[in-house]
Coordinates of C-alpha atoms in Angstrom, one line a residue:
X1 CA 162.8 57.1 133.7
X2 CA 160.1 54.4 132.9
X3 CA 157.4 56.7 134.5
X4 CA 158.5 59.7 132.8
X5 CA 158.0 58.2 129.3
X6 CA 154.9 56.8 130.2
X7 CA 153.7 60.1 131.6
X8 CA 155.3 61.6 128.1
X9 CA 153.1 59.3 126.2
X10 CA 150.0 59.4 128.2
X11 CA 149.9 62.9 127.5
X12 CA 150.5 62.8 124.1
X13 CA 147.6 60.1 123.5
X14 CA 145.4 63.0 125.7
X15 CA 146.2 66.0 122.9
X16 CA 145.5 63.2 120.2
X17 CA 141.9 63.1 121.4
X18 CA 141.3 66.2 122.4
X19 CA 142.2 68.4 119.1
X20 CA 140.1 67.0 116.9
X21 CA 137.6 67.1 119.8
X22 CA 138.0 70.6 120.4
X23 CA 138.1 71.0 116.2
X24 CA 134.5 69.3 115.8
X25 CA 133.4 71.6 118.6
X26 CA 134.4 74.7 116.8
X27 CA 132.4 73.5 113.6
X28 CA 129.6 73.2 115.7
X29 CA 129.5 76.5 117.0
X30 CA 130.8 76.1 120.4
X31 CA 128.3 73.6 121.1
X32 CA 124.8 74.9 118.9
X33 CA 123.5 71.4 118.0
X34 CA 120.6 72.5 115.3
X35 CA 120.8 68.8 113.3
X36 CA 117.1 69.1 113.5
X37 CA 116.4 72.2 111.9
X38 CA 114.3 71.4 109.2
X39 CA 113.9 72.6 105.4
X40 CA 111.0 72.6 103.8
X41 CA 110.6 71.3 100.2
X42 CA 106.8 71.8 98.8
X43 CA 105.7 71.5 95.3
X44 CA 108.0 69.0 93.9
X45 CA 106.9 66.6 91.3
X46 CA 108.4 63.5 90.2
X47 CA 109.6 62.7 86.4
X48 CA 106.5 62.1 85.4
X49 CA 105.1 65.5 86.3
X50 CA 103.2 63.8 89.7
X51 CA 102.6 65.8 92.5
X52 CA 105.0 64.9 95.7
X53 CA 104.2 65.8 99.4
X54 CA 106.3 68.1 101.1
X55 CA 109.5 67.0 102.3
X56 CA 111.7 68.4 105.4
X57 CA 115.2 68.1 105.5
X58 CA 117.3 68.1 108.5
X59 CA 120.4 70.2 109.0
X60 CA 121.8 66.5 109.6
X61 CA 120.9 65.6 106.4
X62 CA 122.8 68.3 104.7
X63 CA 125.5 67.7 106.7
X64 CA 126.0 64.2 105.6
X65 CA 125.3 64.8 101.9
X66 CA 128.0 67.4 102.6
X67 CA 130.7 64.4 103.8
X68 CA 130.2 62.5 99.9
X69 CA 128.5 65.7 97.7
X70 CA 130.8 68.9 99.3
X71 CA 130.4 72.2 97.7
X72 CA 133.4 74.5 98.9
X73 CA 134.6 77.7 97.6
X74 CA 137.5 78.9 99.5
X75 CA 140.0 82.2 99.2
X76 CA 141.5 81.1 96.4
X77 CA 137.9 80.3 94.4
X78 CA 135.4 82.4 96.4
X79 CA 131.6 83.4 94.8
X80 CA 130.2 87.0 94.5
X81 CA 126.4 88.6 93.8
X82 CA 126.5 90.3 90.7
X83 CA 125.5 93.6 91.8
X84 CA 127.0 94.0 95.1
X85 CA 130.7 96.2 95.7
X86 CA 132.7 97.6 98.0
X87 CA 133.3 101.3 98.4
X88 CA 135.8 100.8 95.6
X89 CA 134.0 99.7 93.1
X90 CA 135.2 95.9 93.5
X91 CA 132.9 92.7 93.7
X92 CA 132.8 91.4 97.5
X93 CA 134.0 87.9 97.6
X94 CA 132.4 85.1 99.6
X95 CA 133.8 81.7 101.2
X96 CA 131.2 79.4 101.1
X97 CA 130.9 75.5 102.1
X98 CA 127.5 73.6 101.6
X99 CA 125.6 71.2 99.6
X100 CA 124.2 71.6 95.9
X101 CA 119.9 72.1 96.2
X102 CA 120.5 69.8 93.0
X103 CA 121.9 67.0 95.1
X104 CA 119.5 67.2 97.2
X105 CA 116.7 66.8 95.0
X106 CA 118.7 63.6 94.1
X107 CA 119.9 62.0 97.0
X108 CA 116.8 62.6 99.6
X109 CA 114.0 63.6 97.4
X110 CA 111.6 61.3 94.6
X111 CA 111.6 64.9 92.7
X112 CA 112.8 65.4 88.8
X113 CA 115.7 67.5 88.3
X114 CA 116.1 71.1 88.8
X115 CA 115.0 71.7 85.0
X116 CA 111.6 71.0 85.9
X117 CA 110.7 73.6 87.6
X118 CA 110.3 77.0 86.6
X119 CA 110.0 78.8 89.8
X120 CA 111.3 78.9 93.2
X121 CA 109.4 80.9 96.1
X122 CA 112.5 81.4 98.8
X123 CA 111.2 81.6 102.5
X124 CA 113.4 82.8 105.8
X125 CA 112.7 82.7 109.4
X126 CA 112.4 86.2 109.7
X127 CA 109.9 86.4 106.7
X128 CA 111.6 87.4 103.6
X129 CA 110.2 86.1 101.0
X130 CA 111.6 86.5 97.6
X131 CA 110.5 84.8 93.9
X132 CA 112.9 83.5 91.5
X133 CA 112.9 82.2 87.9
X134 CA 114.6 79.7 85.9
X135 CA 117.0 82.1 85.1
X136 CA 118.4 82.4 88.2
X137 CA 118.6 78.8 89.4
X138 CA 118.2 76.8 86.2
X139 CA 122.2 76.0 85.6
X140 CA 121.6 74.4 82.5
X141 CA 120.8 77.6 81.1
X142 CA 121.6 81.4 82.1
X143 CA 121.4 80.4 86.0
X144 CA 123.7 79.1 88.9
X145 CA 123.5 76.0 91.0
X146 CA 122.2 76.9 94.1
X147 CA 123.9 76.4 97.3
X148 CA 122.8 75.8 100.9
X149 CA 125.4 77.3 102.9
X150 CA 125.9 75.9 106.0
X151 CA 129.4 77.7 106.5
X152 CA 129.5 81.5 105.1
X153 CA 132.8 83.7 105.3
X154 CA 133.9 81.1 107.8
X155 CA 131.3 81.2 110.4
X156 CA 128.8 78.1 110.6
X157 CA 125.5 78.6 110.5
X158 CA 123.1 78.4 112.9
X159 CA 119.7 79.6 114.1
X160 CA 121.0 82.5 116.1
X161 CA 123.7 83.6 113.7
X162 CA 122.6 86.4 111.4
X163 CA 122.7 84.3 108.2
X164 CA 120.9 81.8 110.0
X165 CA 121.1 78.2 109.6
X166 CA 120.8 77.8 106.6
X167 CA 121.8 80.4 103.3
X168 CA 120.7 80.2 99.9
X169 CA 123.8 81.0 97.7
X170 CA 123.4 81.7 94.3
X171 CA 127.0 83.1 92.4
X172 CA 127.3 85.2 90.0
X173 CA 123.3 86.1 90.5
X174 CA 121.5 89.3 92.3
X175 CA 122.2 89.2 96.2
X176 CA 118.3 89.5 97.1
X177 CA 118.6 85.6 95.9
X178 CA 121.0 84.9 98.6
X179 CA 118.4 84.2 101.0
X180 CA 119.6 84.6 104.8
X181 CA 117.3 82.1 107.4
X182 CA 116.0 80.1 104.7
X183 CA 113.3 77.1 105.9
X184 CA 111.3 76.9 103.3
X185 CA 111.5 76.4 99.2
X186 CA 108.4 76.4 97.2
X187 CA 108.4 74.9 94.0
X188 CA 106.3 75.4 90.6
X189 CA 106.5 74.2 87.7
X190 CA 104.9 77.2 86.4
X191 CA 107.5 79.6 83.8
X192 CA 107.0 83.0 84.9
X193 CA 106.7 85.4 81.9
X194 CA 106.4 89.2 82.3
X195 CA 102.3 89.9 82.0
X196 CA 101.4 91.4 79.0
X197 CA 99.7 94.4 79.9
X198 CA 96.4 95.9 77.8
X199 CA 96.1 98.6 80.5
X200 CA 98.2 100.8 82.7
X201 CA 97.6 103.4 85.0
X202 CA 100.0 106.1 85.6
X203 CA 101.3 106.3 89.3
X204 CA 100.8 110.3 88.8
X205 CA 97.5 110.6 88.4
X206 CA 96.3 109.0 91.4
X207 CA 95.0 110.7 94.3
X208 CA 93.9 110.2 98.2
X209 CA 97.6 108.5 99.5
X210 CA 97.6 107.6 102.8
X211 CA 100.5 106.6 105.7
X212 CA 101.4 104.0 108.3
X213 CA 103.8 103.8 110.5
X214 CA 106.7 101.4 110.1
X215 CA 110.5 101.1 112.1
X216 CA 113.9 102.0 110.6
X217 CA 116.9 101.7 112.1
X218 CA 119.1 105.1 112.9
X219 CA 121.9 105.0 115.2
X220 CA 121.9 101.2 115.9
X221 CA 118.4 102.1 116.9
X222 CA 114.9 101.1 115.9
X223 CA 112.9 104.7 115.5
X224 CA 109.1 105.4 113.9
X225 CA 109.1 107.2 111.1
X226 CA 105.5 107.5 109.1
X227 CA 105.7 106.7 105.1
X228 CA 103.3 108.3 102.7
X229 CA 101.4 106.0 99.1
X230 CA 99.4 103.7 97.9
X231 CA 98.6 100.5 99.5
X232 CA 98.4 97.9 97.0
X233 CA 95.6 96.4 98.3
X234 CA 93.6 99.2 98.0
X235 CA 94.7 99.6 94.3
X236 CA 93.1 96.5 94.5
X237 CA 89.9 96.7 96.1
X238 CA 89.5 100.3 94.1
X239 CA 90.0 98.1 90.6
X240 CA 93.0 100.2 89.9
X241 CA 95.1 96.8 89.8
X242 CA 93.0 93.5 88.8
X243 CA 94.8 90.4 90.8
X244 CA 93.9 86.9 92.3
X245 CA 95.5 85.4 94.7
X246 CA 97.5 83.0 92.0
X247 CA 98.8 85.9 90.7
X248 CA 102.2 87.1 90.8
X249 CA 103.7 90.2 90.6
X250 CA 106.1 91.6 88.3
X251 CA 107.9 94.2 89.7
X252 CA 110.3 96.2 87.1
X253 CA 112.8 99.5 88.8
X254 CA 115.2 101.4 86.9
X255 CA 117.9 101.9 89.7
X256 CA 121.8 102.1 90.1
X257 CA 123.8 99.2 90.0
X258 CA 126.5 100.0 92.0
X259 CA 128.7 96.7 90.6
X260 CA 127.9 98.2 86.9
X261 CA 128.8 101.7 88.2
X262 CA 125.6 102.5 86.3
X263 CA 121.9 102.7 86.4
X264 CA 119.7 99.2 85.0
X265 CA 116.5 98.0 85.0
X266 CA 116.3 95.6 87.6
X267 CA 113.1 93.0 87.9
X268 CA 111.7 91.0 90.7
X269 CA 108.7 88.5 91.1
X270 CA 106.3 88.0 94.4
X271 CA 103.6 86.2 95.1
X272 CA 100.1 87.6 96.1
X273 CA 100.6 87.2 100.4
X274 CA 103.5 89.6 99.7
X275 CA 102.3 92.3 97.0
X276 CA 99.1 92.6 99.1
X277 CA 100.5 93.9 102.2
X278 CA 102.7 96.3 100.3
X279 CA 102.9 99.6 99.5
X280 CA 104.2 102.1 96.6
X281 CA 106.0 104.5 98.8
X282 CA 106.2 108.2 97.6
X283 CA 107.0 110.6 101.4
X284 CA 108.4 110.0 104.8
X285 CA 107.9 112.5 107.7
X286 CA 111.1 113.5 109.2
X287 CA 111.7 115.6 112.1
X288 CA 108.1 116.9 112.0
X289 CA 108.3 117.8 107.8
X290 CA 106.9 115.2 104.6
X291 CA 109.4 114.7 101.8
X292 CA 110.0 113.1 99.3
X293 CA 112.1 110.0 99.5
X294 CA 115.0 110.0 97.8
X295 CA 114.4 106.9 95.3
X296 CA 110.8 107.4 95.1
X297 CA 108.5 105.7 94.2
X298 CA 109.4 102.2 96.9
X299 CA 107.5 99.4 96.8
X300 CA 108.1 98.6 100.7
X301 CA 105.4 97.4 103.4
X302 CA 104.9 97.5 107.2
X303 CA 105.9 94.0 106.9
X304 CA 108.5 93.3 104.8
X305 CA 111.6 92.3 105.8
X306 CA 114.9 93.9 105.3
X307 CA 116.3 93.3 101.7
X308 CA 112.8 93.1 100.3
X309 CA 112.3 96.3 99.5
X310 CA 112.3 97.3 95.3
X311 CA 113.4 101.2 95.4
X312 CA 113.6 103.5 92.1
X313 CA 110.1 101.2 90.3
X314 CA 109.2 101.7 87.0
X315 CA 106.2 99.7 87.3
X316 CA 104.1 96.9 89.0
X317 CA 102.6 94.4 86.3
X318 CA 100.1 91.9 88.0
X319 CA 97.8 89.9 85.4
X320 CA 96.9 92.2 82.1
X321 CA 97.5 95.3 84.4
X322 CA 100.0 97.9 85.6
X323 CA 100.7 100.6 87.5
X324 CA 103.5 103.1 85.5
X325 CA 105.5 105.5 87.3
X326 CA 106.3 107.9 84.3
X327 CA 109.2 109.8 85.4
X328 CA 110.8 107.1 86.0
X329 CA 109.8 105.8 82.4
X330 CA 111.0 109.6 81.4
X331 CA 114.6 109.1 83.2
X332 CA 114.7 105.4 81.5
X333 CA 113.8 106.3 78.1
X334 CA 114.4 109.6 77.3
X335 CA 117.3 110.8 75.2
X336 CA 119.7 113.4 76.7
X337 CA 117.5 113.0 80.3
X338 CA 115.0 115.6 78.0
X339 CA 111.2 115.7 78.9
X340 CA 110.1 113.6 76.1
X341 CA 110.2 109.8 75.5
X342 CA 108.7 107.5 72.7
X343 CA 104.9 105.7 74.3
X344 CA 106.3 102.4 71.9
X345 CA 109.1 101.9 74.0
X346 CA 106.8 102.2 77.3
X347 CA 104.8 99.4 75.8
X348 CA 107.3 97.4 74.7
X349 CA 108.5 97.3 78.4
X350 CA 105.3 96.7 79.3
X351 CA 104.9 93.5 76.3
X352 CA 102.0 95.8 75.5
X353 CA 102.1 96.8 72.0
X354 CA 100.2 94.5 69.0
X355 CA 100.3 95.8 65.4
X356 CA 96.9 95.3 65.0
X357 CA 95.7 96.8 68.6
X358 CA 94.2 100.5 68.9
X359 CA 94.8 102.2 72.1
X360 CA 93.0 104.6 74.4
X361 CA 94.4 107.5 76.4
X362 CA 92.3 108.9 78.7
X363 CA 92.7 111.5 81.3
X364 CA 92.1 112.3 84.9
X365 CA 89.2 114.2 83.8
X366 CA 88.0 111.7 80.8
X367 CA 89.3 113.4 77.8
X368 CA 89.8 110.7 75.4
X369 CA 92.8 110.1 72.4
X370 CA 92.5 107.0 70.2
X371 CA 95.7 106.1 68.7
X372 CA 96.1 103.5 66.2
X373 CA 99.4 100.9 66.4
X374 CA 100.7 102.9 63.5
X375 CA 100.5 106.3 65.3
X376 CA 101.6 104.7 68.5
X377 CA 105.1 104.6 66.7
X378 CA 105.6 108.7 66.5
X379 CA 103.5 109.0 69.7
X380 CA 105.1 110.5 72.7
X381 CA 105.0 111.1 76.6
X382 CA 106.1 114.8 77.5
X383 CA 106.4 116.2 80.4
X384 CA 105.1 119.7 80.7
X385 CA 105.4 122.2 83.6
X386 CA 105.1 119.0 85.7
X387 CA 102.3 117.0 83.7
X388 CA 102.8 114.1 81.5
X389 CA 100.3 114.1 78.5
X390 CA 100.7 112.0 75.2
X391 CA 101.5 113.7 72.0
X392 CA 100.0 112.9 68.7
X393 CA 100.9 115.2 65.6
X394 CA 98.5 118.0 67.3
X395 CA 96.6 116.0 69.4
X396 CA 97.3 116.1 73.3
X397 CA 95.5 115.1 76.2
X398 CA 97.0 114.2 80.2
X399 CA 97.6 110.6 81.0
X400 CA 95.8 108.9 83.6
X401 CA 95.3 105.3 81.7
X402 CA 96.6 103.5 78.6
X403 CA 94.3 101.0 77.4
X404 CA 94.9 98.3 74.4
X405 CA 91.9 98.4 72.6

């Protein structure tokens, strides 16, 4: 009888151990030990505004900032994107478990507070790369605190999972925020403001498009299919778009929000490595014929990464220039989806127009129209049997360029 209660209780002190043992092991992924994955922090300054060097922080790190500082949001208090749904219409709920960026900036970092920076450049493995304003993570004002997610709808992260080791979470915010993979956070100090344009050239009247050949995936399988615009760079190089490589660019789509139920204009920032390997997208061959793709123009790339693509753009802003895609500007602004739209409300988008400013339309073939800021006011952009021209009293001529003057 001795022996059986001692057997009884041996075994008990056995189950003791192992559950929690067997519990730790499930949080680690069956055994994925990625405490040195590292993420980057570059461009932080201290409260004085002085320059820190970069900083990488270990998975271990966040995960014992996570045993004093947790962030969790279960069932009952779960986090959403703002513009993502389901097929009915209802936001997708998240569970998420991490560490506030903010507290890390506090308890492993010399760096000032989140409100000191204006910018964030997001980086993933897999190289997304996605730039975000105050306005997103500033939580002081309009934005969210950010959270690296190391647990996401109950699976912990790790290199190999699709999410990665590490998510950027930002609630109530735009899902092409949520970074998946993320290893790498670039800081600025600089506020990013949209440019304010003096010229803009109209997506329609440019000529000589060319292809390449990227991947999509149809079936659960990778196939080539060619794409058909403008390389960026070229616009570049041809001095259709005036950028350095400090310059960022402002990216502005009119496209359906399918949280709103409703079409918005939607804005995005990237930095100059990006933009330049991009493309405005118009065509895609398929099954031997071009057409048109179905939320033309896309400002995609050989290279981009899935999520980063902008479909449905209105225009690219980089410096004092743009390039305007005016249907979309006629599907924006026009009353009634009609064939006319006001030119003030295009530059007002475009933080063009100045009281004082005169402005030149000139066309593909170099027909001139001077408008002064007083006529820009009853000035419109018609479309006609497929041609956009402005309209001044009875004065007319094609647009190829607007230019503040």
């Amino acid at each position: 009888m001795k022996k059986k209660s001692l057997l009884i209780l041996f075994i008990a002190l056995v189950l003791i151990v192992a559950i929690p043992f067997s519990l730790i092991a499930c949080n680690k992924d069956e055994g994925v030990n990625d405490d040195d994955y590292t993420l980057v922090l570059s461009g932080l300054v201290d409260k004085n505004g002085n320059e820190l060097e970069d900083i990488s922080v270990t998975k271990a790190q966040l995960r014992q900032l996570f045993e004093t500082k947790p962030v969790v949001h279960g069932s009952d208090d779960p986090v959403y994107a703002s513009d993502k749904t389901d097929d009915d219409g209802n936001p997708i709920a998240h569970t998420v478990k991490g560490v506030y960026l903010e507290d890390v900036l506090a308890a492993l970092t010399d760096s000032a507070g989140i409100e000191a920076y204006g910018t964030m450049t997001l980086n993933a493995t897999d190289g997304y790369v996605t730039v975000i304003t105050e306005e997103i993570f500033n939580s002081s004002g309009r934005g969210s605190k950010m959270i690296l997610a190391l647990e996401y709808d109950g699976v912990t992260l790790n290199p190999d999972e699709k999410s990665g080791a590490i998510r950027a979470v930002f609630p109530d915010q735009i899902a092409n925020a949520w970074v998946k993979k993320l290893n790498k956070i670039e800081f600025s100090t600089e506020l990013l403001k949209a440019p304010a344009i003096t010229k803009f050239t109209a997506l329609e009247s440019l000529t000589g498009d060319e292809s390449y050949v990227g991947k999509v995936q149809l079936g659960g399988e990778e196939v080539s299919r060619t794409y058909y615009g403008y390389p960026i760079a070229g616009l570049i190089e041809s001095g259709v778009l005036d950028a350095k490589e400090t310059d960022k660019m402002h990216c502005v789509a009119w496209d359906y929000n399918s949280a709103a139920n409703k079409f918005e204009e939607y804005s995005a920032w990237t930095k100059y490595e990006v933009y330049n390997g991009g493309w405005l997208l118009l065509k895609e061959e398929v099954d031997g014929q071009i057409i048109d793709l179905d939320r033309r123009p896309e400002f995609d790339g050989p290279d981009f990464s899935s999520g980063m693509t902008v479909k449905n753009v209105l225009s690219l802003s980089v410096y004092n220039n743009a390039i305007v895609c005016l249907e979309k500007a006629r599907i924006r602004f026009a009353e009634n989806n009609g064939n006319e739209f006001a030119l003030r409300k295009l530059l007002d988008l475009l933080n063009m127009y100045d009281k004082d400013d005169d402005y030149i339309v000139t066309s593909p073939s170099g027909d001139t129209l001077t408008l002064t800021a007083e006529k820009v006011k009853t000035a419109v952009i018609a479309k006609e049997n497929g041609t956009f021209v402005v309209k001044s009293g009875l004065s007319a001529v094609e647009v190829a360029t607007v230019e503040k003057k």
